[in-house]
Structures are given as C-alpha cells and as structure tokens.
XYZ file of C-alpha atoms in Angstrom:
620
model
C 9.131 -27.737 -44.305
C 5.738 -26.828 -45.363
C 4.034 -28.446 -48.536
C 4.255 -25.760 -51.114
C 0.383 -26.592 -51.547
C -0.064 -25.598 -47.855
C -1.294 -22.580 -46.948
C -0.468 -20.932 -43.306
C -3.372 -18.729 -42.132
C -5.293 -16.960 -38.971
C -8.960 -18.534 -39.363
C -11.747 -18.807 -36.987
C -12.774 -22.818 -36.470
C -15.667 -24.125 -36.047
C -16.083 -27.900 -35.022
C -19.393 -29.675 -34.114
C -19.468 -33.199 -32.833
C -22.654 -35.008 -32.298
C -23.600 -36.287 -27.958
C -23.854 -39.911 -28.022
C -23.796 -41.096 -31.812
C -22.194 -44.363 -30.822
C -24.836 -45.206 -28.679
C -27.489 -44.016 -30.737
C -26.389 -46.128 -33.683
C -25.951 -49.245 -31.299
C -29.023 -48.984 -30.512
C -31.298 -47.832 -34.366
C -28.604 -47.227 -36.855
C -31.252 -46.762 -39.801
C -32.610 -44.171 -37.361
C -29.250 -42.486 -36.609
C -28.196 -42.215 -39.767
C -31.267 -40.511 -40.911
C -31.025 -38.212 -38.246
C -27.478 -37.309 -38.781
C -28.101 -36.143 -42.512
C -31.134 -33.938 -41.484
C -28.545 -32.102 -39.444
C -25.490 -32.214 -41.317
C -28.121 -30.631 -43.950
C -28.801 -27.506 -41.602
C -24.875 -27.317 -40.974
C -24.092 -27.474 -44.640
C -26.501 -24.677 -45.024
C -25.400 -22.494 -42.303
C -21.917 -22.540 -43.317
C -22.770 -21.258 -46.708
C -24.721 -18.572 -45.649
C -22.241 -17.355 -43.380
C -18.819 -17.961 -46.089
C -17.597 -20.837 -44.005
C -15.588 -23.412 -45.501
C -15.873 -27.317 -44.669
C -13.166 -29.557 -44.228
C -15.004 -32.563 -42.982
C -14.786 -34.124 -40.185
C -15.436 -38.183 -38.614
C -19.145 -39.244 -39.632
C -20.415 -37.574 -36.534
C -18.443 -34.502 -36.713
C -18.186 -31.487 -38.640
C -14.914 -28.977 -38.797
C -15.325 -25.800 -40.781
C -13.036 -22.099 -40.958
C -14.795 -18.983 -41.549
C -13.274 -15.773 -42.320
C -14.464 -14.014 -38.891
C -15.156 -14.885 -35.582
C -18.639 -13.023 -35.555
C -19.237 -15.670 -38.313
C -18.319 -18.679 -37.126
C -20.232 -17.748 -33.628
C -23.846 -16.684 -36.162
C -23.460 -20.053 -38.113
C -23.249 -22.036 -34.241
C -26.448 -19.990 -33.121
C -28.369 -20.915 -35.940
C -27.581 -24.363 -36.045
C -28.327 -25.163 -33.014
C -31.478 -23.354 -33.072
C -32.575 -25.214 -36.391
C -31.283 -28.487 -34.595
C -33.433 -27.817 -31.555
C -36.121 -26.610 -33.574
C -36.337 -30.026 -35.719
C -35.663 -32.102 -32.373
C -38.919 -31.094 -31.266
C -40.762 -31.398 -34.059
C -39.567 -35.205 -34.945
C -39.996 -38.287 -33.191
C -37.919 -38.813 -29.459
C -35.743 -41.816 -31.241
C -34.483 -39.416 -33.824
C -33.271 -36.585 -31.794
C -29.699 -35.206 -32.158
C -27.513 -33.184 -29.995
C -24.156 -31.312 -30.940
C -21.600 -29.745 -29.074
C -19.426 -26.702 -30.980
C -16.540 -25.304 -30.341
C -14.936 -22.098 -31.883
C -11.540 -20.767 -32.007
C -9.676 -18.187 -33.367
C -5.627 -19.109 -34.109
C -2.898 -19.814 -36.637
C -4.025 -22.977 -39.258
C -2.543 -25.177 -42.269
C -4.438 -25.136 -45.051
C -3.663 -28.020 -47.134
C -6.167 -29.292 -49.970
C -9.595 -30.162 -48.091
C -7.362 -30.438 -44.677
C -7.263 -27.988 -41.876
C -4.170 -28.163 -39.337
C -2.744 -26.822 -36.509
C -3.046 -25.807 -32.785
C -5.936 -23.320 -33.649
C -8.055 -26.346 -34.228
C -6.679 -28.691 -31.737
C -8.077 -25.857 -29.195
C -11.099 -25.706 -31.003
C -11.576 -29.694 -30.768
C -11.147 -29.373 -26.861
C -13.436 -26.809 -26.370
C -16.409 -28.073 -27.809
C -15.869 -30.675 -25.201
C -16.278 -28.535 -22.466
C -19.629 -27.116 -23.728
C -23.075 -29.123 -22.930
C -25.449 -31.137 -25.488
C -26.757 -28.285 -27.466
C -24.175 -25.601 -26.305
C -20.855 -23.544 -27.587
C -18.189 -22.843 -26.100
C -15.561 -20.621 -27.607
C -11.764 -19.226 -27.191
C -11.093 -16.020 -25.332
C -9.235 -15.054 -28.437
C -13.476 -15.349 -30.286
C -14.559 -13.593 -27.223
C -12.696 -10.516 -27.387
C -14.168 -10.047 -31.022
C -18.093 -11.050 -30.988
C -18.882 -9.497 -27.338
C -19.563 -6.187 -28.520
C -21.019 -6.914 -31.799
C -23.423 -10.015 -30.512
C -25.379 -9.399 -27.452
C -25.495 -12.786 -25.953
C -24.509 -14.177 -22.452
C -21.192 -15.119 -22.264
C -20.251 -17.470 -18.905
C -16.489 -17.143 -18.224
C -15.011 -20.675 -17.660
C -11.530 -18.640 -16.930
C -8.401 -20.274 -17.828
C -8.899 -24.243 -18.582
C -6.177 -26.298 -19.344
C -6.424 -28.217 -22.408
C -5.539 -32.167 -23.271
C -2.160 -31.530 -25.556
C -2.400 -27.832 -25.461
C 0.466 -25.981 -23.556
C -0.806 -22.992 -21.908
C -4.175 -22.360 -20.549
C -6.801 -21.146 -22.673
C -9.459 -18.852 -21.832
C -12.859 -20.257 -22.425
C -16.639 -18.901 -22.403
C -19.896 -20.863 -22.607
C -22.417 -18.840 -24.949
C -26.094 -18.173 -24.566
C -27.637 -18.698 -21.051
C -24.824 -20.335 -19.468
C -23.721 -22.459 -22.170
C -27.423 -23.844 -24.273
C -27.253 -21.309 -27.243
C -30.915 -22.419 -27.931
C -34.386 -21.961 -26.174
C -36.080 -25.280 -26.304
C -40.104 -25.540 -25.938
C -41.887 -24.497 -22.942
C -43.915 -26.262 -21.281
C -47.878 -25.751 -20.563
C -48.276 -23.545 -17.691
C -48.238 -24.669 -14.669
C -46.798 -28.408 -15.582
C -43.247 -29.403 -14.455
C -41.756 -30.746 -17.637
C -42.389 -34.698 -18.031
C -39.920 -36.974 -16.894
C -38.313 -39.421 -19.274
C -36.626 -43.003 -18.923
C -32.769 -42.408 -18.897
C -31.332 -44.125 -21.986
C -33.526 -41.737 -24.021
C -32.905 -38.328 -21.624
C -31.550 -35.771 -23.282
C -29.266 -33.230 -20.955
C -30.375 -30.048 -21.994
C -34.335 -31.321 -21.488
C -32.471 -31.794 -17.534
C -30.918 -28.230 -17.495
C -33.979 -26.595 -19.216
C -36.003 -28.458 -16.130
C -33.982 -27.043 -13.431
C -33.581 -23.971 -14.764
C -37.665 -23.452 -14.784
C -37.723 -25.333 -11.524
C -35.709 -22.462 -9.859
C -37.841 -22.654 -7.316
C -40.068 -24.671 -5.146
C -43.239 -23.068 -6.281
C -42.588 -24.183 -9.925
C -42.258 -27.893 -8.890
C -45.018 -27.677 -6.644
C -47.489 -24.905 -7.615
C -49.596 -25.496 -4.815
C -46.903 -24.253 -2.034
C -47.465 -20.586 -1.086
C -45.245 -17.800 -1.095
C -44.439 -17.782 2.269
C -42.617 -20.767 1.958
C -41.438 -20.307 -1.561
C -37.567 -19.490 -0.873
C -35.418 -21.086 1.972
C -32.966 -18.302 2.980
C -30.003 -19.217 3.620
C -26.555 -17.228 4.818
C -24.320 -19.184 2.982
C -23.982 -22.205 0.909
C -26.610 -24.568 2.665
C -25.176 -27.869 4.264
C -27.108 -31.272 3.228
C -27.124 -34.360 5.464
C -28.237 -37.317 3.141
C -29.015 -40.311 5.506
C -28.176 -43.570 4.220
C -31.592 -44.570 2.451
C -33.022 -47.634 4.350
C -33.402 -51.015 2.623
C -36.633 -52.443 3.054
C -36.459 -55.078 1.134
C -36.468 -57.554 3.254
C -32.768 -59.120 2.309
C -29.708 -57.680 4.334
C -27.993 -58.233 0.692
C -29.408 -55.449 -0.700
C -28.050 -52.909 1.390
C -25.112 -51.832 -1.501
C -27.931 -50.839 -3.434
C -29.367 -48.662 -1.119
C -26.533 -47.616 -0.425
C -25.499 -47.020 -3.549
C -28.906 -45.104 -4.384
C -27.572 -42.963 -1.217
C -23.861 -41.871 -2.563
C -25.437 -41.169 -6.280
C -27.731 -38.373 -4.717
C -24.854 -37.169 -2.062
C -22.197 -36.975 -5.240
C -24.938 -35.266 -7.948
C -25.550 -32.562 -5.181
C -22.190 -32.655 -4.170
C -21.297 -31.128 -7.768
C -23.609 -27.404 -7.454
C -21.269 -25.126 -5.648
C -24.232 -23.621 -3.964
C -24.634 -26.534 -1.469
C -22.345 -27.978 0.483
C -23.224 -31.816 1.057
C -21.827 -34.355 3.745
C -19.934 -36.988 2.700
C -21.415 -40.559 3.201
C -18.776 -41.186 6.110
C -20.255 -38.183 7.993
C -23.991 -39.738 8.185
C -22.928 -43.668 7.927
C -23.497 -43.495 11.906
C -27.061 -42.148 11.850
C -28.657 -45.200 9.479
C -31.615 -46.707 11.364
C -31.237 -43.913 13.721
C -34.110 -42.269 15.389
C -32.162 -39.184 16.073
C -34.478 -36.132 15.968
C -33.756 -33.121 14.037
C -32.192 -30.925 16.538
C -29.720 -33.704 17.308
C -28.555 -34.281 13.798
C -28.862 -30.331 13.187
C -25.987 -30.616 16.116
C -24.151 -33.391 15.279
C -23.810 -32.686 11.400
C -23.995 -28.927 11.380
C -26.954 -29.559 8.774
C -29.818 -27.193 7.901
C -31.567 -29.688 5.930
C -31.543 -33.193 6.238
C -32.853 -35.211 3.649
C -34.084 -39.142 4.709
C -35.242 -42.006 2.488
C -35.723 -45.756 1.838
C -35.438 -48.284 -0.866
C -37.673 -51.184 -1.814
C -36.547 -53.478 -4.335
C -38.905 -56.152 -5.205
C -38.036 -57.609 -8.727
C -38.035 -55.132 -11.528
C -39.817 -52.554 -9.385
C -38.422 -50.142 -6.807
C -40.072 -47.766 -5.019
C -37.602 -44.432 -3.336
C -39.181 -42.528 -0.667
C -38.022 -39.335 0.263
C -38.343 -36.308 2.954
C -36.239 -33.370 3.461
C -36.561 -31.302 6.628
C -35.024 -27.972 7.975
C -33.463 -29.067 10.599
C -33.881 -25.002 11.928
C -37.671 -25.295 11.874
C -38.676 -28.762 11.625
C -40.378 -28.025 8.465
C -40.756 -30.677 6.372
C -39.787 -28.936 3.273
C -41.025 -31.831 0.292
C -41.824 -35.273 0.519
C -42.271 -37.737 -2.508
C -42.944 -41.920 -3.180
C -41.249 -43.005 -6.283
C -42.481 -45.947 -7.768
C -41.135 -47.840 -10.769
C -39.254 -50.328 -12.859
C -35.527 -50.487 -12.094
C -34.786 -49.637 -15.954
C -36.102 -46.134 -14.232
C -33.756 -45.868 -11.669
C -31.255 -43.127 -12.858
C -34.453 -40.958 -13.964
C -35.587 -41.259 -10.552
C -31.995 -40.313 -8.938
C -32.227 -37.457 -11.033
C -35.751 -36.142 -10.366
C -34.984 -36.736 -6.785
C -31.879 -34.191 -7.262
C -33.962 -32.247 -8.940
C -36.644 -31.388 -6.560
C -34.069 -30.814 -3.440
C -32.631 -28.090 -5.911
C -35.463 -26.784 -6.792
C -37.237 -26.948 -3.262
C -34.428 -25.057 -1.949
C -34.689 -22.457 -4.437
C -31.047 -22.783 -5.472
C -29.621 -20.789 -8.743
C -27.872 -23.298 -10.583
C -25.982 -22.691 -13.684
C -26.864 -25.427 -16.737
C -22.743 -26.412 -16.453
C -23.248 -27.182 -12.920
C -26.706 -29.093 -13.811
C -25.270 -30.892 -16.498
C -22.341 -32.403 -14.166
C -24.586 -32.970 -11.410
C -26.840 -35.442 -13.424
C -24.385 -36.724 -15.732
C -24.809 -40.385 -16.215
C -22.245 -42.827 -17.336
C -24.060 -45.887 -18.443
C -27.922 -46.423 -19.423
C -27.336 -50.020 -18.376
C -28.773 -50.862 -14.847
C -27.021 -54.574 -14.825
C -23.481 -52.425 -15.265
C -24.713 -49.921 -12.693
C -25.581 -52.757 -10.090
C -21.603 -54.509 -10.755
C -20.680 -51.177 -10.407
C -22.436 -50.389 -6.708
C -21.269 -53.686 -5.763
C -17.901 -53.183 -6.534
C -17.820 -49.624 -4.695
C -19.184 -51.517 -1.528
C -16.691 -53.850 -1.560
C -13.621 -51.556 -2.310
C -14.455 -49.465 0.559
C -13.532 -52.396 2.991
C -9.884 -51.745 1.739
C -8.868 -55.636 2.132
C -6.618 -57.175 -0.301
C -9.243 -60.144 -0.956
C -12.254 -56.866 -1.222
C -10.273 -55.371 -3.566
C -9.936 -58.241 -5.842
C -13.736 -58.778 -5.623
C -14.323 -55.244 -6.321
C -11.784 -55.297 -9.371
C -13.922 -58.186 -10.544
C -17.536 -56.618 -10.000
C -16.466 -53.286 -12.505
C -14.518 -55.392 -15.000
C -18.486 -57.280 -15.279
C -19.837 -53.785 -15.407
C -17.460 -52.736 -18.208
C -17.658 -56.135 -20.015
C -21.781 -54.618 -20.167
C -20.701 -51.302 -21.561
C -17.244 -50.605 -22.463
C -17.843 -46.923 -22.140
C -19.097 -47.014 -18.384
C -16.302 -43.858 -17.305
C -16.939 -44.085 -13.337
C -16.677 -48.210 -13.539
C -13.248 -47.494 -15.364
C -11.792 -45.106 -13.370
C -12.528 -47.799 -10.028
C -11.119 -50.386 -11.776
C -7.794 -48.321 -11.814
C -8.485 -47.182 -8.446
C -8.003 -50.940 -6.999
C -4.793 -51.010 -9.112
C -3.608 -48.047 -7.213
C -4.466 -49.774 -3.969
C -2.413 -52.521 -4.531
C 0.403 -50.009 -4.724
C -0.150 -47.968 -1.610
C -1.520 -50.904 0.589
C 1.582 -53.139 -0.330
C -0.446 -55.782 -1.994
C 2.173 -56.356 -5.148
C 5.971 -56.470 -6.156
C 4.815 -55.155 -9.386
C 4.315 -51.518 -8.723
C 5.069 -50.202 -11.877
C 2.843 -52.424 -13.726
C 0.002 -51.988 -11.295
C 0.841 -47.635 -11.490
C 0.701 -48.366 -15.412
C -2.778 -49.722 -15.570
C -4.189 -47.458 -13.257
C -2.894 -44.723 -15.551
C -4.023 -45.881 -18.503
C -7.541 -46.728 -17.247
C -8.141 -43.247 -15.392
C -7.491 -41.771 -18.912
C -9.448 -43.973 -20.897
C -12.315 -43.086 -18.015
C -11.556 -39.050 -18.907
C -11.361 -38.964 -22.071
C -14.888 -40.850 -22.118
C -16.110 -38.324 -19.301
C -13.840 -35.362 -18.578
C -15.798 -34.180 -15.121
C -14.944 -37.504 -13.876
C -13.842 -36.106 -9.730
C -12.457 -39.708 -9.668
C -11.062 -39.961 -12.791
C -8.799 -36.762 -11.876
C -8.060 -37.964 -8.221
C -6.925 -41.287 -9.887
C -4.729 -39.303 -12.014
C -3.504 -37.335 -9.774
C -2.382 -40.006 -6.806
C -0.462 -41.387 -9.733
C 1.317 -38.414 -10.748
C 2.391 -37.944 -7.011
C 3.535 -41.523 -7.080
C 5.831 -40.311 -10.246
C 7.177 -37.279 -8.395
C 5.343 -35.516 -11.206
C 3.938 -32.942 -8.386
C 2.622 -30.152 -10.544
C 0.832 -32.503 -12.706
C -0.921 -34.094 -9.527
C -1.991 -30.406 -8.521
C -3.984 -29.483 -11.616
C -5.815 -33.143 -11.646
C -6.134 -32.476 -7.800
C -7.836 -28.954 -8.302
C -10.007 -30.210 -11.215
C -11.603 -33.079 -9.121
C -12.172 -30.019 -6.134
C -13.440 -28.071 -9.084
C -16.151 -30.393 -10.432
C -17.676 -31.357 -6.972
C -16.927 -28.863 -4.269
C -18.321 -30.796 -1.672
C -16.646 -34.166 -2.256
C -13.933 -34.822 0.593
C -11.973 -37.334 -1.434
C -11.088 -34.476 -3.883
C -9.840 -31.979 -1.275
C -7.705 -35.128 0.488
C -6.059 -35.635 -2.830
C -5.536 -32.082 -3.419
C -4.380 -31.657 0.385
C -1.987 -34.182 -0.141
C -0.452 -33.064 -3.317
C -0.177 -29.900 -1.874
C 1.574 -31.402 1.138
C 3.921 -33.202 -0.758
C 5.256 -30.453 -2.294
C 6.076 -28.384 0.647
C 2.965 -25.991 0.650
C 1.726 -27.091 4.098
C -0.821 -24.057 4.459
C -2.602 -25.020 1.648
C -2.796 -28.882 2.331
C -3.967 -27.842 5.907
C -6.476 -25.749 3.993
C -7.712 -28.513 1.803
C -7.580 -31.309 4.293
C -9.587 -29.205 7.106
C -11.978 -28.281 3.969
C -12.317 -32.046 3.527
C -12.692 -32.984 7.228
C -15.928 -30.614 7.164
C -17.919 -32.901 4.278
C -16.832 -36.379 6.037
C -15.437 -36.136 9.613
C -14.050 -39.562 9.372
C -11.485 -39.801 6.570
C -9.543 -42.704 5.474
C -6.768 -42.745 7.401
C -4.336 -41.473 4.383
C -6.308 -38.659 4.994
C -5.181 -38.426 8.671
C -1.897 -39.526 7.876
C -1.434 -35.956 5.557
C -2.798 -33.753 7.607
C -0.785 -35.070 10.223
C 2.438 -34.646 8.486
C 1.298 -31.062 6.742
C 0.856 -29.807 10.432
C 3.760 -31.187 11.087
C 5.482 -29.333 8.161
C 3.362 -26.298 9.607
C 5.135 -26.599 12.899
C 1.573 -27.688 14.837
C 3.608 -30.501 16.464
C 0.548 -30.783 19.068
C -2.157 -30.845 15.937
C 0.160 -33.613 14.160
C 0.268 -35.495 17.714
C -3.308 -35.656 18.368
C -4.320 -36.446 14.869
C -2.154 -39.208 14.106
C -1.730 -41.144 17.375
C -5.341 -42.893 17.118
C -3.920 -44.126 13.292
C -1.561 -45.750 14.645
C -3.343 -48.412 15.795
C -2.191 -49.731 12.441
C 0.275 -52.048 12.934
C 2.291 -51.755 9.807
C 1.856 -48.298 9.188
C 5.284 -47.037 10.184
C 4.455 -43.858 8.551
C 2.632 -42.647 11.506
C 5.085 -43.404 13.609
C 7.782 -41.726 12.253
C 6.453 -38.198 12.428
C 5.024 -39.064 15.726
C 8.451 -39.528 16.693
C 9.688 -36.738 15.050
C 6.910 -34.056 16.816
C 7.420 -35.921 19.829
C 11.211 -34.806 19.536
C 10.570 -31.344 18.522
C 8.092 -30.807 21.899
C 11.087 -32.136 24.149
C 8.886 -35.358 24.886
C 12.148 -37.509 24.597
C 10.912 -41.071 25.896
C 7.740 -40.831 23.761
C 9.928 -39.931 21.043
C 11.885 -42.543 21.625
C 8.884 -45.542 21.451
C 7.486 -44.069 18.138
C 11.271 -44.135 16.681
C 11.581 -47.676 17.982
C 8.267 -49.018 16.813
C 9.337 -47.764 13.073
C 12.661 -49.899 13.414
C 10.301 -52.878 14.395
C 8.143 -52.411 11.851
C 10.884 -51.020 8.723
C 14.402 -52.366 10.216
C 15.288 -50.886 6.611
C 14.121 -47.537 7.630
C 16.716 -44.900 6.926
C 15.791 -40.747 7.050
C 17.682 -40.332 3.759
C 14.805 -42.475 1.801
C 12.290 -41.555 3.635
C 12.478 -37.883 3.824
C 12.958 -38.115 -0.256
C 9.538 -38.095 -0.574
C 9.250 -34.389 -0.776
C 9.732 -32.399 -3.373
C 11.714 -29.063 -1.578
C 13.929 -29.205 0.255
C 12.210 -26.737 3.126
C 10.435 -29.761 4.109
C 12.965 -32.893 3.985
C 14.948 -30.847 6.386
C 12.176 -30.195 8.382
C 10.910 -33.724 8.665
C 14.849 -35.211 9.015
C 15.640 -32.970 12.015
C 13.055 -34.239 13.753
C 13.854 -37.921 12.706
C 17.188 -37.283 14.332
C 16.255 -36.087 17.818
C 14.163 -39.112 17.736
C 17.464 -40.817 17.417
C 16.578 -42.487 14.168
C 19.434 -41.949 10.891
C-alpha cells in the first residue's frame, strides 16, 4: 500500500550523470569538485526555466520531472550546450561530460523522492547515449518530433537491465551529441590529445569532420578523394611486425594488431578479418594480388612496432589491393603513455581515408577505451596471448596476467570480462570438478565488466556461453545478438550467437551465423567447427557435418565430434565408418549414453534428430 504522502503520477524524467567522475576525482578532486558545481549550476538553472522539479540524485548525478516531454528534452539541449560551451572556454583538467536520459512513464512521488519504472527506464537510457549526448524513450519521441526539429537516430527496441519489455530508444541531435563543439581552423585536422585526458565526443566530432580523406590530408586531390566501394569494404590487418629486437615482445605487437582489427571491427560499414584469418601472412612477402586472393581483401593495411623503453614508434600503410594504390601511409612516434591515442588516430585515418560515413554511436564504440593505464593494458595483452594457447597451465597464467591488470585499475571492463572467460574455460575444457563455482565467477565477473562498459562484445559472449551452460537459451540469444550487434565483424560474436542458435533447434540460423563468422576468420576454434558441424547436421547436410568435423577430430578426447560423425555417417548408409566413430566415443566416454547426451537441446525436433542417428550408429 502506498504512503498516503505518495503521490502516483505520469511525469517526464530527466536524469544526467556525469562520464568519468570517479576517475576525474582520483586523479584532482579539488578540480572535480569545482567543476561539478559550475555544472550542476547550469542544470539547476535550466530546470527552473523550463518548470522542472529536482529530486537529487548521487554527487555526480542529477534526476529531475518536468511537466512535458518537450520540456524535459529543451532543458537537456541547453545544458549540454552551456556545458560544452564552458568546456571550451576553461582549462582541459576541468572539463565535464554528462550523459541524459529522458522518459516519459508512470512515477511515485514521495517527499523529495521520485519512484518507479518510468525512471528506472530513464536511468538506463542515459547509458546508452555518448559523453555529451541524450537519449530518450519512444514514449518522449512520439511527443517532441513534431514540435522540435532535431535529428532523432532510432536505436529500435533495446532491452533494458531490470526492465521487462523492450523499450524504444532514440539518440537526439546529430546522431546522439545534442551540442556543436568548436571548429577547428580551416584546413587543420583537430589536435590529438594523450588518452587519460581524451574526451569522446572531441573523437566523434574528429571523425565526423574527417569524413573523408581530403579533410585528413588536404593535400590529396579529388580524384582520389572517395574509394568506391560496392558493399561494405573488407580490411586485412596484417599482424604488425615487432622490430624490437626481442622475440618477447611479439604480444605487444600483437596486441597493437587485434586493438585496431576489433575498433574497426565495430563500424558496420567495414567488414574486417579476424586476426586468425591474417596470422599466416606475418613476415610474409606476399604481394597484393595474392593476399587480395587469399583474403578476399580490397584493402590491406600493414605495419610494425618498435618498442624501445618508453618510446614506440607504429608504422603504417594501407593499400587497395584492386589498384595497388597505396592509399595513406604514416610513422608514429611517441611515449608509450601515448599508445591508445595513437591506436585511435591510426583508426581514425583508415576511416577517414576510406571515406566511410560513420555514425558518432558507432565512433564512440569503436574507440572506446577501458583503462588509461598502459601497465594494466600490457597484463592485459599478455594475458590475451597466453589464453589463446587454450592449455590448462596458459590459462592459469593468463588468469594471473588480468587479475595484475585489474589489481592496476579495478574498473579495467575488457581485463574483467577475460578473467571470467578463463573461468569458463575451465568448465568447457574439463579443467575442474567445481563447475558451478567456476560458472558462478564467470557470471559475476562478465557483469561486473558490463555494467562498467555495456558494449563490451566479450562481456555479452561471456554472458551468453553461460546462460547456454544454464539451459537459459533465450537469455544466451539476446547477449549473443548484442555482442554481433556492437562489432559486426567480430567472428567470436557470430560463433556464440551460431551456437546459441544451434542449441536451441534453429539450425538455419546457426548455419547463418557460423558461415557469417567463418568469412571474418577462416580458422575458428574448433567449438566453432564443432557447431557448425552439428547445426548442419540438425540441417540434414550430413556431407557438410562430415567434412567439417572429421579434421577436429584429431582431438583425442573430444568425443563430441565423434558422435555426430557417427551419427551422419549412419544417416548416409556408411555403416562401418559409422561404426568406428560410435566405437571411438565408447573409448573415449564408456559412460556415454544418447539419453544424456542428446539432452543438450532444448526442442525436441532436434534430440530426436541427433538420437536416431546415434542409434543406427549402434550406440544407446
């Protein structure tokens, strides 16, 4: 029952929470504190002069209600205009960004507190909108869009942490920055700062004016300006060399090399090979029509790494592998502190070079950052090269390298969700009787990395392997189709989706995904094989499932393989081949019964599928 001092209401609310405060205080509090009243100032204004009320809010936060939705959406605008405006005026350590979210819905009134789902939906939202952005509800939509003429990006339905249904969403103003920061001088790209103090919408501005390559390079004619392309372009990204001099320094350079495949990997425009796909070709002298045939890339883009010290120096060239043309080249020289600023211009001129449109949410992914600590970020490469062996003593040294890199900075997202990637290892590789335990942790640390950075692609793979592990199926779908989502190029993502998809009896669309997958990296972990094996199985392609999963099985423990083997070996009427693959899975499981393992499934289509094939191998 209600408090009879409670007060039940439809309200449009605003809530504002400031990028970074943490951090910011860490590292000046005097500073941040100063800043945060000059802008809780402009908010306290704003809301007056539109009839908002406040209701308060954590230190960095503000949460308001306004009697319209038209409002609510004015008071946003003009605060993050003022905030912009007062950014650039002040000094760099005192800047401030705030995301705002808006919703209209059904709210408690009750003294100076405001509850209900109406704000809960309004708290998520202003997650999804970038440093200096809005986002709002389709419910706020439907009433400002004819009476304020601004750009409205349709996120479509997004579904919510805690909130039951989907919610419509829209980023306002040019694709999500409500604000119009500075120009720069004519003719001058806009200066590049060191990381811990970059600012993301100073990123999106600079890749929105980059558009093209004659922006970045003002000295390229117009014959060369735009790359045409027929489709979404495919990248090649060579492994960078290490010229170092020390054979130990290779994880960084490769590490440098995934952080540029996986930022470009995230603008749906460009489709970019996995690592796995160009491992082959480092310290190749393979020309460009070769790789153009090998990889199916138009533009290939080759570099090396030299690490002496604190300074590093990243050389780059991408070519058209149609022409030959070498499309940009560029020497980057600096301290390591620079590193992720460098990573970032580097993404930044391919975009730009290839004259891609590129929305600011897509922007803001692809250079999103997790730490501004480069001892954290080096634990952290170090611990990806070492998990990728997939060893039981690798993964324990990996585990150890990102538990250093989060002991640097608790908030490192990306180091979190690996950590509870090796936990989920030890599950699927066999390497502990404590599953549960193990399928616990990794949980709990793939949240913990999400709710620090929700387009985490691992983070939501993480999630959803462990959902499928839990038979919770249409959970591991959505996380699946939110890591495909955020980076559209990133195999791992369409493997987990493929297999979730798979699991649940949709076989079509877990061939779909999986093939999709294949296209970025051509040699998949052999889970990856092992799905689309069984999903053309499911599909009835007993020759596809044959010829994919015999060179897996190799394996000698993975009775998996076998079984289906055996099974589409049955089903062709290839009886004494059928009959080695069922006997190999009695060697390897003599526990092996088709009741438990056809259980896996969720529908019933498919475990009937899979256990009459089991039984013409003459397994039970």
């Amino acid at each position: 029952m209600e408090n009879s001092s409670s007060q039940r209401k439809l309200a449009a609310i605003f809530i504002a929470d400031a990028v970074g405060f943490s951090r910011q205080m860490g590292e000046n509090e005097e500073g941040a504190l100063r800043a945060l009243k000059a802008r809780r100032d402009i908010f306290g204004q704003a809301i007056s002069k539109y009839r908002g009320r406040v209701f308060g809010g954590a230190g960095d936060s503000v949460i308001a209600e306004f009697p319209s939705a038209v409002d609510a959406l004015k008071t946003a605008i003009d605060v993050q205009g003022a905030i912009a405006a007062l950014n650039e005026a002040g000094p760099q350590s005192d800047r401030m960004l705030f995301r705002i979210g808006i919703n209209v819905g059904d709210v408690i009134v009750e003294r100076r507190n405001l509850f209900g789902d109406g704000v809960n939906v309004a708290e998520r939202l202003q997650t999804l909108a970038g440093p200096g952005g809005i986002c709002i509800s389709g419910s706020v939509h439907e009433q400002v869009r004819d009476k304020l003429r601004l750009e409205y990006t349709d996120l479509g339905a997004q579904q919510l942490k805690n909130i039951a249904r989907p919610v419509p969403a829209f980023l306002v103003g040019e694709s999500g920055q409500a604000t119009v920061p500075a120009k720069p001088a004519a003719g001058k790209p806009p200066a590049i700062r060191h990381w811990p103090r970059i600012a993301a919408v100073i990123v999106a501005v600079a890749l929105a004016l980059a558009g093209g390559w004659f922006y970045l390079h003002p000295w390229w004619t117009s014959k060369n300006a735009t790359v045409e392309t027929s489709g979404p372009p495919i990248i090649a990204v060579l492994p960078f060399a290490n010229l170092s001099g020390d054979a130990k320094q290779d994880y960084f350079s490769d590490g440098v090399t995934q952080d540029i495949i996986s930022a470009l990997g995230r603008f749906s425009n460009l489709s970019v090979l996995a690592s796995g796909a160009t491992a082959k070709f480092k310290g190749s002298s393979a020309d460009w029509t070769e790789l153009r045939r090998k990889l199916g890339a138009r533009y290939v883009v080759i570099g090396s790494v030299r690490r002496d010290g604190n300074q590093i120096r990243i050389s780059t060239d991408l070519t058209d592998t149609d022409s030959n043309l070498h499309l940009w080249s560029r020497q980057f020289d600096g301290k390591l502190d620079d590193i992720f600023a460098v990573q970032d211009q580097i993404t930044r001129n391919i975009a730009g070079a290839l004259a891609i449109k590129l929305s600011r949410v897509e922007q803001n992914r692809a250079l999103a950052r997790q730490t501004g600590r480069l001892d954290a970020y080096d634990y952290f490469l170090r611990g990806r090269a070492q998990v990728a062996i997939y060893e039981r003593a690798n993964n324990l040294e990996a585990r150890a390298m990102f538990e250093k890199a989060i002991a640097i900075d608790p908030h490192y997202a990306a180091a979190l969700a690996r950590l509870g990637e090796t936990y989920l290892f030890e599950v699927t590789e066999g390497w502990t009787e404590f599953v549960n335990v193990a399928l616990d942790r990794a949980e709990a640390l793939g949240r913990q990395a999400l709710k620090l950075e929700p387009e985490l692609a691992e983070g939501h793979q993480l999630l959803a392997f462990i959902y499928l592990a839990h038979g919770e199926y249409d959970r591991a779908i959505l996380e699946a189709r939110s890591a495909v989502e955020i980076n559209q190029s990133n195999a791992e993502s369409y493997g987990t989706l493929g297999a979730a998809l798979m699991w649940t009896g949709d076989d079509e669309g877990a061939i779909a995904a999986l093939e999709k997958g294949r296209i970025f990296d051509p040699t998949p972990r052999w889970e990856f094989v092992f799905n689309l094996g069984y999903a053309y199985y499911l599909a009835g392609r007993y020759n596809d499932a044959i010829v994919i999963l015999e060179p897996i099985t190799g394996d000698s423990s993975n009775y998996f393989a076998y079984a289906i083997l055996a099974a589409a070996y049955a089903e062709l009427g290839r009886a004494a081949e059928a009959e080695r693959a069922a006997a190999k899975v009695k060697h390897l499981w003599p526990f092996f019964t088709i009741a438990s393992f056809v259980n896996q499934w969720k529908d019933e289509k498919s475990r009937k599928l899979v256990a009459d094939g089991l039984a013409k191998a003459g397994l039970q």
